[in-house]
PDB file of C-alpha atoms in Angstrom:
ATOM      1  CA  MET X  87     110.624 333.871 227.315  1.00 72.00           C
ATOM      2  CA  GLY X  88     113.169 335.611 225.075  1.00 73.00           C
ATOM      3  CA  TYR X  89     113.548 338.477 227.545  1.00 76.00           C
ATOM      4  CA  ILE X  90     113.927 336.033 230.436  1.00 84.00           C
ATOM      5  CA  TYR X  91     116.670 334.201 228.515  1.00 83.00           C
ATOM      6  CA  LEU X  92     118.525 337.476 227.919  1.00 80.00           C
ATOM      7  CA  LEU X  93     118.275 338.499 231.571  1.00 84.00           C
ATOM      8  CA  CYS X  94     119.624 335.075 232.553  1.00 88.00           C
ATOM      9  CA  ILE X  95     122.557 335.583 230.153  1.00 85.00           C
ATOM     10  CA  ALA X  96     123.304 338.998 231.652  1.00 83.00           C
ATOM     11  CA  LEU X  97     123.128 337.552 235.158  1.00 88.00           C
ATOM     12  CA  LEU X  98     125.381 334.607 234.281  1.00 89.00           C
ATOM     13  CA  PHE X  99     128.031 336.677 232.503  1.00 86.00           C
ATOM     14  CA  SER X 100     128.087 339.168 235.389  1.00 86.00           C
ATOM     15  CA  PHE X 101     129.738 336.440 237.493  1.00 89.00           C
ATOM     16  CA  GLY X 102     132.669 336.285 235.047  1.00 89.00           C
ATOM     17  CA  GLY X 103     134.786 338.785 236.981  1.00 88.00           C
ATOM     18  CA  THR X 104     134.044 336.994 240.253  1.00 89.00           C
ATOM     19  CA  CYS X 105     135.188 333.681 238.754  1.00 93.00           C
ATOM     20  CA  VAL X 106     138.438 335.195 237.466  1.00 93.00           C
ATOM     21  CA  LYS X 107     139.199 336.724 240.872  1.00 92.00           C
ATOM     22  CA  LEU X 108     138.723 333.320 242.549  1.00 94.00           C
ATOM     23  CA  ILE X 109     140.879 331.472 239.996  1.00 95.00           C
ATOM     24  CA  SER X 110     143.669 334.036 239.447  1.00 93.00           C
ATOM     25  CA  PRO X 111     145.517 333.404 242.763  1.00 92.00           C
ATOM     26  CA  TYR X 112     146.317 329.920 241.428  1.00 94.00           C
ATOM     27  CA  PHE X 113     146.324 330.187 237.611  1.00 93.00           C
ATOM     28  CA  ASP X 114     147.174 333.020 235.236  1.00 92.00           C
ATOM     29  CA  ALA X 115     144.998 334.413 232.425  1.00 93.00           C
ATOM     30  CA  SER X 116     146.184 331.884 229.832  1.00 95.00           C
ATOM     31  CA  TYR X 117     145.089 328.937 231.988  1.00 94.00           C
ATOM     32  CA  ILE X 118     141.795 330.613 232.932  1.00 95.00           C
ATOM     33  CA  THR X 119     141.054 331.123 229.244  1.00 95.00           C
ATOM     34  CA  PHE X 120     141.819 327.471 228.424  1.00 96.00           C
ATOM     35  CA  PHE X 121     139.688 326.175 231.309  1.00 95.00           C
ATOM     36  CA  ARG X 122     136.797 328.389 230.205  1.00 94.00           C
ATOM     37  CA  PHE X 123     136.736 327.003 226.666  1.00 95.00           C
ATOM     38  CA  ALA X 124     137.436 323.386 227.648  1.00 95.00           C
ATOM     39  CA  VAL X 125     134.605 323.236 230.189  1.00 95.00           C
ATOM     40  CA  ALA X 126     132.292 325.077 227.766  1.00 94.00           C
ATOM     41  CA  VAL X 127     132.851 322.327 225.164  1.00 94.00           C
ATOM     42  CA  VAL X 128     131.905 319.677 227.732  1.00 94.00           C
ATOM     43  CA  VAL X 129     128.776 321.646 228.709  1.00 93.00           C
ATOM     44  CA  LEU X 130     127.672 321.950 225.075  1.00 92.00           C
ATOM     45  CA  LEU X 131     128.365 318.243 224.470  1.00 91.00           C
ATOM     46  CA  VAL X 132     126.236 317.322 227.497  1.00 91.00           C
ATOM     47  CA  LEU X 133     123.513 319.664 226.245  1.00 88.00           C
ATOM     48  CA  LYS X 134     123.509 318.017 222.812  1.00 88.00           C
ATOM     49  CA  THR X 135     123.348 314.596 224.470  1.00 88.00           C
ATOM     50  CA  VAL X 136     120.407 315.593 226.670  1.00 87.00           C
ATOM     51  CA  LYS X 137     118.596 317.063 223.672  1.00 82.00           C
ATOM     52  CA  ARG X 138     119.537 314.002 221.584  1.00 82.00           C
ATOM     53  CA  GLN X 139     120.618 316.355 218.839  1.00 80.00           C
ATOM     54  CA  PRO X 140     123.085 314.874 216.345  1.00 82.00           C
ATOM     55  CA  TYR X 141     125.851 316.901 214.763  1.00 77.00           C
ATOM     56  CA  LYS X 142     124.303 318.562 211.710  1.00 78.00           C
ATOM     57  CA  GLY X 143     127.516 319.440 209.865  1.00 76.00           C
ATOM     58  CA  GLY X 144     128.112 322.540 207.811  1.00 79.00           C
ATOM     59  CA  PHE X 145     131.647 323.232 209.027  1.00 80.00           C
ATOM     60  CA  LYS X 146     133.219 322.750 205.585  1.00 84.00           C
ATOM     61  CA  GLN X 147     131.146 325.617 204.180  1.00 85.00           C
ATOM     62  CA  VAL X 148     132.118 328.149 206.843  1.00 86.00           C
ATOM     63  CA  TRP X 149     135.388 326.823 208.267  1.00 89.00           C
ATOM     64  CA  GLY X 150     137.226 330.099 207.629  1.00 92.00           C
ATOM     65  CA  TRP X 151     134.720 332.157 209.600  1.00 90.00           C
ATOM     66  CA  VAL X 152     134.623 329.563 212.399  1.00 90.00           C
ATOM     67  CA  ILE X 153     138.400 329.674 212.813  1.00 94.00           C
ATOM     68  CA  PHE X 154     138.358 333.472 212.623  1.00 94.00           C
ATOM     69  CA  GLY X 155     135.665 333.599 215.314  1.00 91.00           C
ATOM     70  CA  ALA X 156     137.514 331.104 217.509  1.00 94.00           C
ATOM     71  CA  ALA X 157     140.766 333.089 217.309  1.00 96.00           C
ATOM     72  CA  ALA X 158     138.928 336.347 218.049  1.00 95.00           C
ATOM     73  CA  LYS X 159     137.106 334.845 221.044  1.00 93.00           C
ATOM     74  CA  TRP X 160     140.306 333.273 222.403  1.00 95.00           C
ATOM     75  CA  LEU X 161     142.193 336.578 222.289  1.00 96.00           C
ATOM     76  CA  ALA X 162     139.140 338.422 223.647  1.00 94.00           C
ATOM     77  CA  TYR X 163     138.934 336.189 226.722  1.00 94.00           C
ATOM     78  CA  LEU X 164     142.711 336.192 227.187  1.00 95.00           C
ATOM     79  CA  SER X 165     142.883 339.999 227.308  1.00 95.00           C
ATOM     80  CA  GLU X 166     139.741 340.233 229.450  1.00 92.00           C
ATOM     81  CA  ASN X 167     140.930 337.665 231.987  1.00 93.00           C
ATOM     82  CA  TYR X 168     144.363 339.311 232.220  1.00 93.00           C
ATOM     83  CA  ALA X 169     142.801 342.722 232.902  1.00 90.00           C
ATOM     84  CA  ILE X 170     140.278 341.413 235.456  1.00 89.00           C
ATOM     85  CA  ALA X 171     143.002 339.532 237.353  1.00 89.00           C
ATOM     86  CA  ARG X 172     144.922 342.806 237.766  1.00 87.00           C
ATOM     87  CA  GLY X 173     142.031 345.228 238.131  1.00 82.00           C
ATOM     88  CA  MET X 174     138.476 345.419 239.411  1.00 79.00           C
ATOM     89  CA  SER X 175     136.243 342.357 239.092  1.00 78.00           C
ATOM     90  CA  TYR X 176     133.643 344.446 237.240  1.00 76.00           C
ATOM     91  CA  GLY X 177     136.148 345.987 234.806  1.00 78.00           C
ATOM     92  CA  ASN X 178     134.753 343.895 231.964  1.00 78.00           C
ATOM     93  CA  ILE X 179     131.629 346.089 231.821  1.00 77.00           C
ATOM     94  CA  VAL X 180     133.726 348.058 229.321  1.00 79.00           C
ATOM     95  CA  THR X 181     133.585 345.199 226.801  1.00 83.00           C
ATOM     96  CA  GLN X 182     129.889 345.635 225.943  1.00 77.00           C
ATOM     97  CA  PRO X 183     130.097 349.220 224.625  1.00 78.00           C
ATOM     98  CA  ALA X 184     133.380 348.378 222.867  1.00 81.00           C
ATOM     99  CA  GLN X 185     131.672 345.486 221.091  1.00 80.00           C
ATOM    100  CA  THR X 186     128.714 347.665 220.116  1.00 76.00           C
ATOM    101  CA  VAL X 187     130.900 350.457 218.747  1.00 79.00           C
ATOM    102  CA  PHE X 188     132.909 347.935 216.706  1.00 83.00           C
ATOM    103  CA  LEU X 189     129.805 346.258 215.276  1.00 76.00           C
ATOM    104  CA  THR X 190     128.307 349.628 214.368  1.00 76.00           C
ATOM    105  CA  LEU X 191     131.490 350.637 212.537  1.00 80.00           C
ATOM    106  CA  ALA X 192     131.671 347.212 210.885  1.00 79.00           C
ATOM    107  CA  SER X 193     128.093 347.502 209.654  1.00 74.00           C
ATOM    108  CA  ILE X 194     128.912 350.913 208.160  1.00 77.00           C
ATOM    109  CA  ILE X 195     132.141 349.771 206.485  1.00 80.00           C
ATOM    110  CA  LEU X 196     131.201 346.231 205.444  1.00 76.00           C
ATOM    111  CA  PHE X 197     127.442 346.439 204.963  1.00 67.00           C
ATOM    112  CA  LYS X 198     127.217 350.087 203.856  1.00 71.00           C
ATOM    113  CA  GLU X 199     124.830 351.161 206.602  1.00 68.00           C
ATOM    114  CA  LYS X 200     124.456 354.893 207.202  1.00 72.00           C
ATOM    115  CA  MET X 201     126.274 356.828 209.919  1.00 73.00           C
ATOM    116  CA  SER X 202     124.201 359.675 211.349  1.00 81.00           C
ATOM    117  CA  VAL X 203     125.137 362.445 213.747  1.00 86.00           C
ATOM    118  CA  LYS X 204     122.904 360.825 216.366  1.00 86.00           C
ATOM    119  CA  LYS X 205     124.800 357.533 216.073  1.00 82.00           C
ATOM    120  CA  LEU X 206     128.105 359.345 216.370  1.00 83.00           C
ATOM    121  CA  ILE X 207     126.923 361.088 219.548  1.00 88.00           C
ATOM    122  CA  CYS X 208     125.818 357.746 221.010  1.00 83.00           C
ATOM    123  CA  MET X 209     129.191 356.214 220.202  1.00 80.00           C
ATOM    124  CA  LEU X 210     130.960 359.138 221.863  1.00 84.00           C
ATOM    125  CA  MET X 211     128.744 358.610 224.925  1.00 85.00           C
ATOM    126  CA  CYS X 212     129.897 354.975 225.070  1.00 79.00           C
ATOM    127  CA  VAL X 213     133.551 355.962 224.768  1.00 78.00           C
ATOM    128  CA  GLY X 214     133.155 358.845 227.226  1.00 83.00           C
ATOM    129  CA  GLY X 215     131.484 356.592 229.778  1.00 81.00           C
ATOM    130  CA  VAL X 216     134.323 354.089 229.512  1.00 74.00           C
ATOM    131  CA  LEU X 217     136.951 356.813 229.966  1.00 75.00           C
ATOM    132  CA  CYS X 218     135.066 358.123 233.004  1.00 80.00           C
ATOM    133  CA  ILE X 219     135.161 354.646 234.571  1.00 75.00           C
ATOM    134  CA  SER X 220     138.850 354.308 233.765  1.00 67.00           C
ATOM    135  CA  TRP X 221     139.676 357.738 235.158  1.00 71.00           C
ATOM    136  CA  ASN X 222     137.681 357.248 238.376  1.00 69.00           C
ATOM    137  CA  GLY X 223     138.884 360.610 239.692  1.00 71.00           C
ATOM    138  CA  ARG X 224     142.500 359.508 239.968  1.00 67.00           C
ATOM    139  CA  PRO X 225     145.452 361.841 239.319  1.00 66.00           C
ATOM    140  CA  LEU X 226     146.333 362.155 235.637  1.00 58.00           C
ATOM    141  CA  ASP X 227     149.608 360.204 235.937  1.00 62.00           C
ATOM    142  CA  ILE X 228     147.793 357.209 237.417  1.00 58.00           C
ATOM    143  CA  PHE X 229     145.031 357.480 234.809  1.00 54.00           C
ATOM    144  CA  LEU X 230     147.612 357.385 232.015  1.00 55.00           C
ATOM    145  CA  GLY X 231     149.468 354.513 233.681  1.00 62.00           C
ATOM    146  CA  GLU X 232     148.266 351.007 234.478  1.00 64.00           C
ATOM    147  CA  ASN X 233     144.607 352.025 234.783  1.00 72.00           C
ATOM    148  CA  ILE X 234     144.315 353.168 231.172  1.00 79.00           C
ATOM    149  CA  VAL X 235     146.238 350.070 230.041  1.00 85.00           C
ATOM    150  CA  LEU X 236     143.716 347.757 231.718  1.00 85.00           C
ATOM    151  CA  THR X 237     140.829 349.736 230.235  1.00 83.00           C
ATOM    152  CA  GLY X 238     142.523 349.450 226.846  1.00 88.00           C
ATOM    153  CA  LEU X 239     142.694 345.674 227.259  1.00 91.00           C
ATOM    154  CA  PHE X 240     138.987 345.546 228.073  1.00 88.00           C
ATOM    155  CA  TRP X 241     138.264 347.660 225.006  1.00 88.00           C
ATOM    156  CA  ILE X 242     140.389 345.329 222.856  1.00 93.00           C
ATOM    157  CA  SER X 243     138.521 342.381 224.356  1.00 93.00           C
ATOM    158  CA  GLY X 244     135.169 343.930 223.434  1.00 88.00           C
ATOM    159  CA  THR X 245     136.357 344.656 219.897  1.00 91.00           C
ATOM    160  CA  LEU X 246     137.552 341.069 219.460  1.00 93.00           C
ATOM    161  CA  ALA X 247     134.248 339.818 220.877  1.00 86.00           C
ATOM    162  CA  GLY X 248     132.605 341.917 218.160  1.00 84.00           C
ATOM    163  CA  CYS X 249     134.742 340.047 215.598  1.00 89.00           C
ATOM    164  CA  HIS X 250     133.301 336.806 216.986  1.00 85.00           C
ATOM    165  CA  VAL X 251     129.755 338.154 216.624  1.00 79.00           C
ATOM    166  CA  LEU X 252     130.578 339.165 213.057  1.00 82.00           C
ATOM    167  CA  SER X 253     131.770 335.622 212.329  1.00 85.00           C
ATOM    168  CA  GLN X 254     128.523 334.233 213.785  1.00 79.00           C
ATOM    169  CA  LYS X 255     126.572 336.553 211.511  1.00 75.00           C
ATOM    170  CA  MET X 256     128.492 335.317 208.481  1.00 80.00           C
ATOM    171  CA  ILE X 257     127.928 331.687 209.499  1.00 81.00           C
ATOM    172  CA  GLY X 258     124.205 332.423 209.800  1.00 68.00           C
ATOM    173  CA  ASP X 259     121.900 329.530 209.039  1.00 73.00           C
ATOM    174  CA  ARG X 260     124.610 327.428 207.416  1.00 80.00           C
ATOM    175  CA  MET X 261     125.532 325.783 210.723  1.00 82.00           C
ATOM    176  CA  ASP X 262     123.512 324.878 213.812  1.00 81.00           C
ATOM    177  CA  ALA X 263     123.989 327.365 216.679  1.00 78.00           C
ATOM    178  CA  ILE X 264     125.022 324.754 219.263  1.00 82.00           C
ATOM    179  CA  ASP X 265     127.301 322.997 216.773  1.00 86.00           C
ATOM    180  CA  SER X 266     128.994 326.226 215.692  1.00 85.00           C
ATOM    181  CA  ASN X 267     129.571 327.350 219.284  1.00 86.00           C
ATOM    182  CA  MET X 268     130.835 323.914 220.306  1.00 89.00           C
ATOM    183  CA  VAL X 269     133.276 323.759 217.394  1.00 91.00           C
ATOM    184  CA  THR X 270     134.323 327.381 217.989  1.00 91.00           C
ATOM    185  CA  CYS X 271     135.013 326.704 221.682  1.00 92.00           C
ATOM    186  CA  GLY X 272     136.876 323.513 220.779  1.00 94.00           C
ATOM    187  CA  ILE X 273     139.164 325.280 218.306  1.00 95.00           C
ATOM    188  CA  ALA X 274     139.658 328.159 220.763  1.00 95.00           C
ATOM    189  CA  ALA X 275     140.592 325.638 223.488  1.00 96.00           C
ATOM    190  CA  ILE X 276     143.237 324.154 221.183  1.00 96.00           C
ATOM    191  CA  MET X 277     144.588 327.640 220.471  1.00 96.00           C
ATOM    192  CA  ALA X 278     144.653 328.418 224.190  1.00 95.00           C
ATOM    193  CA  SER X 279     146.474 325.142 224.911  1.00 95.00           C
ATOM    194  CA  THR X 280     149.407 326.201 222.724  1.00 93.00           C
ATOM    195  CA  ILE X 281     150.169 328.966 225.231  1.00 92.00           C
ATOM    196  CA  ILE X 282     149.954 326.864 228.373  1.00 93.00           C
ATOM    197  CA  MET X 283     151.627 323.637 227.139  1.00 91.00           C
ATOM    198  CA  PRO X 284     155.232 324.819 227.732  1.00 88.00           C
ATOM    199  CA  SER X 285     154.461 325.623 231.368  1.00 89.00           C
ATOM    200  CA  VAL X 286     152.205 322.688 232.298  1.00 86.00           C
ATOM    201  CA  GLY X 287     155.140 320.744 233.743  1.00 84.00           C
ATOM    202  CA  ASP X 288     156.160 323.671 235.937  1.00 82.00           C
ATOM    203  CA  VAL X 289     152.596 324.066 237.203  1.00 81.00           C
ATOM    204  CA  VAL X 290     152.392 320.361 238.080  1.00 77.00           C
ATOM    205  CA  THR X 291     155.736 320.312 239.897  1.00 81.00           C
ATOM    206  CA  SER X 292     155.106 323.621 241.689  1.00 81.00           C
ATOM    207  CA  GLY X 293     152.597 321.931 243.958  1.00 79.00           C
ATOM    208  CA  ILE X 294     149.761 324.392 243.294  1.00 84.00           C
ATOM    209  CA  GLN X 295     146.715 323.265 245.278  1.00 89.00           C
ATOM    210  CA  PRO X 296     143.649 325.245 244.232  1.00 92.00           C
ATOM    211  CA  ASN X 297     140.974 325.503 246.885  1.00 94.00           C
ATOM    212  CA  VAL X 298     137.352 324.447 246.488  1.00 95.00           C
ATOM    213  CA  ALA X 299     136.266 327.965 245.530  1.00 95.00           C
ATOM    214  CA  CYS X 300     138.809 328.014 242.685  1.00 95.00           C
ATOM    215  CA  ILE X 301     137.708 324.627 241.316  1.00 95.00           C
ATOM    216  CA  LEU X 302     134.034 325.590 241.509  1.00 96.00           C
ATOM    217  CA  ALA X 303     134.829 328.884 239.786  1.00 96.00           C
ATOM    218  CA  ILE X 304     136.555 327.037 236.916  1.00 96.00           C
ATOM    219  CA  LEU X 305     133.516 324.810 236.436  1.00 96.00           C
ATOM    220  CA  LEU X 306     131.070 327.704 236.787  1.00 95.00           C
ATOM    221  CA  PHE X 307     132.988 329.884 234.325  1.00 93.00           C
ATOM    222  CA  GLY X 308     132.888 327.162 231.668  1.00 93.00           C
ATOM    223  CA  PHE X 309     129.229 326.453 232.342  1.00 94.00           C
ATOM    224  CA  ILE X 310     128.385 330.155 232.046  1.00 92.00           C
ATOM    225  CA  THR X 311     130.169 330.346 228.695  1.00 89.00           C
ATOM    226  CA  GLY X 312     128.641 327.233 227.131  1.00 88.00           C
ATOM    227  CA  PHE X 313     125.104 327.549 228.482  1.00 88.00           C
ATOM    228  CA  SER X 314     124.883 331.289 227.777  1.00 85.00           C
ATOM    229  CA  TYR X 315     125.725 330.671 224.102  1.00 78.00           C
ATOM    230  CA  TYR X 316     122.833 328.210 224.005  1.00 78.00           C
ATOM    231  CA  LEU X 317     120.407 330.619 225.693  1.00 82.00           C
ATOM    232  CA  ASN X 318     121.494 333.413 223.357  1.00 75.00           C
ATOM    233  CA  ALA X 319     120.709 331.242 220.326  1.00 70.00           C
ATOM    234  CA  LYS X 320     117.224 330.548 221.753  1.00 74.00           C
ATOM    235  CA  ALA X 321     116.573 334.190 222.695  1.00 74.00           C
ATOM    236  CA  ILE X 322     117.481 335.920 219.418  1.00 67.00           C
ATOM    237  CA  PRO X 323     114.499 334.564 217.409  1.00 67.00           C
ATOM    238  CA  LEU X 324     112.054 335.519 220.189  1.00 73.00           C
ATOM    239  CA  VAL X 325     112.828 339.244 220.647  1.00 68.00           C
ATOM    240  CA  PRO X 326     113.650 342.233 218.421  1.00 62.00           C
ATOM    241  CA  PHE X 327     117.369 341.970 217.603  1.00 57.00           C
ATOM    242  CA  TYR X 328     118.160 345.461 218.913  1.00 58.00           C
ATOM    243  CA  MET X 329     116.886 344.400 222.346  1.00 63.00           C
ATOM    244  CA  VAL X 330     119.597 341.719 222.703  1.00 64.00           C
ATOM    245  CA  PRO X 331     122.548 344.015 223.583  1.00 66.00           C
ATOM    246  CA  ILE X 332     120.258 346.401 225.467  1.00 66.00           C
ATOM    247  CA  ILE X 333     119.143 343.767 227.961  1.00 70.00           C
ATOM    248  CA  GLN X 334     122.589 342.188 228.102  1.00 69.00           C
ATOM    249  CA  SER X 335     124.019 345.570 229.109  1.00 70.00           C
ATOM    250  CA  THR X 336     122.325 345.082 232.499  1.00 73.00           C
ATOM    251  CA  MET X 337     125.326 342.827 233.162  1.00 78.00           C
ATOM    252  CA  ALA X 338     127.158 346.000 234.220  1.00 74.00           C
ATOM    253  CA  ILE X 339     124.791 346.527 237.149  1.00 77.00           C
ATOM    254  CA  PHE X 340     125.094 342.940 238.353  1.00 81.00           C
ATOM    255  CA  ALA X 341     128.898 342.887 237.913  1.00 81.00           C
ATOM    256  CA  ILE X 342     129.369 346.029 240.003  1.00 79.00           C
ATOM    257  CA  LEU X 343     127.064 344.602 242.666  1.00 83.00           C
ATOM    258  CA  TRP X 344     129.066 341.352 242.928  1.00 82.00           C
ATOM    259  CA  GLY X 345     132.300 343.349 243.196  1.00 82.00           C
ATOM    260  CA  ILE X 346     130.878 345.221 246.173  1.00 82.00           C
ATOM    261  CA  LEU X 347     129.394 342.159 247.885  1.00 84.00           C
ATOM    262  CA  PHE X 348     132.172 339.599 247.332  1.00 83.00           C
ATOM    263  CA  PHE X 349     135.378 341.673 247.169  1.00 79.00           C
ATOM    264  CA  HIS X 350     134.345 344.884 248.975  1.00 82.00           C
ATOM    265  CA  GLU X 351     135.385 346.953 245.960  1.00 78.00           C
ATOM    266  CA  GLU X 352     134.597 350.642 246.090  1.00 78.00           C
ATOM    267  CA  VAL X 353     132.257 352.235 243.552  1.00 78.00           C
ATOM    268  CA  SER X 354     132.752 355.960 243.133  1.00 83.00           C
ATOM    269  CA  ALA X 355     130.500 358.561 241.552  1.00 87.00           C
ATOM    270  CA  TYR X 356     132.758 358.471 238.472  1.00 85.00           C
ATOM    271  CA  ILE X 357     132.042 354.772 237.949  1.00 83.00           C
ATOM    272  CA  ILE X 358     128.296 355.266 238.438  1.00 87.00           C
ATOM    273  CA  ILE X 359     128.181 358.246 236.050  1.00 90.00           C
ATOM    274  CA  GLY X 360     130.375 356.456 233.505  1.00 84.00           C
ATOM    275  CA  THR X 361     128.243 353.316 233.643  1.00 83.00           C
ATOM    276  CA  ILE X 362     125.002 355.263 233.192  1.00 88.00           C
ATOM    277  CA  THR X 363     126.524 357.248 230.318  1.00 88.00           C
ATOM    278  CA  PHE X 364     127.673 354.253 228.292  1.00 80.00           C
ATOM    279  CA  VAL X 365     124.488 352.233 229.019  1.00 82.00           C
ATOM    280  CA  VAL X 366     122.298 355.112 227.802  1.00 87.00           C
ATOM    281  CA  GLY X 367     124.551 355.573 224.761  1.00 84.00           C
ATOM    282  CA  LEU X 368     124.417 351.837 224.115  1.00 78.00           C
ATOM    283  CA  ILE X 369     120.616 351.701 224.312  1.00 82.00           C
ATOM    284  CA  LEU X 370     120.124 354.738 222.067  1.00 85.00           C
ATOM    285  CA  LEU X 371     122.616 353.376 219.537  1.00 79.00           C
ATOM    286  CA  GLN X 372     120.754 350.063 219.312  1.00 75.00           C
ATOM    287  CA  ILE X 373     117.419 351.845 218.913  1.00 81.00           C
ATOM    288  CA  LEU X 374     118.851 353.941 216.071  1.00 81.00           C
ATOM    289  CA  ASN X 375     120.312 350.852 214.409  1.00 72.00           C
ATOM    290  CA  ALA X 376     116.951 349.082 214.666  1.00 73.00           C
ATOM    291  CA  ALA X 377     115.153 352.099 213.184  1.00 77.00           C
ATOM    292  CA  ASP X 378     117.564 352.174 210.240  1.00 73.00           C
ATOM    293  CA  LYS X 379     116.990 348.474 209.569  1.00 68.00           C
ATOM    294  CA  LYS X 380     113.223 348.973 209.539  1.00 72.00           C
ATOM    295  CA  LYS X 381     113.585 351.803 207.032  1.00 71.00           C
ATOM    296  CA  GLY X 382     115.845 349.658 204.882  1.00 59.00           C
TER     297      GLY X 382
END
């Protein structure tokens, strides 16, 4: 069941770019980010109610890491949503290798794990694949213009998402997974609200009337976020840890497919080659990390 959970997570998160594209004509990235966290909190609350699971506490022991994780996740989603709204719907496939590279470097610096030549090659494959996707055969001036900026934002988003994963690792067993994610999303929603509050009045008076697709996308995006956190917590104990990011990397395939089907976005040979390169690098890097942990 663990592998099925992970495939479901990859499938759900692959719709993220589609949701942003449906919401962005009416609301900017700051509002999309707030909606995502706010709905996720409601989803997790409903889940706890259905499971009749009381709040188990533990926040006082890890409050610093929870706030750090919430801030990292808020900024990660803000940069990701901004870049998707202005680029391709599948542009966020860059975030997975960025997160993996960050976590590998963090494990070397913070937890004194070894860096081998093989790991370095895998990391370069991830970075090279991302650059290939960003380049996409365009002239150099375009590559160094807005396109590279959007790719940079996706890379920043992945790095910040890695900071959130690091915070979850530090929280560990000291706080229930659903509780920690619910509190994290709640704090992140409050942080996101500080950006949108000054402009709420303007949005109300502007007469914006989001269509049904936009409203459904807002609800779906929040559901994906909250429910995927829950599935991830259930999946991790059931499969080897190194398999988690490997299976979740299949999100790239789904995301590209939705971009083609829903928005008629073109996929060039550069994007295909870049995607294959970073996915292979990602898989090999996780296998090497798992082998090192077994030796340790």
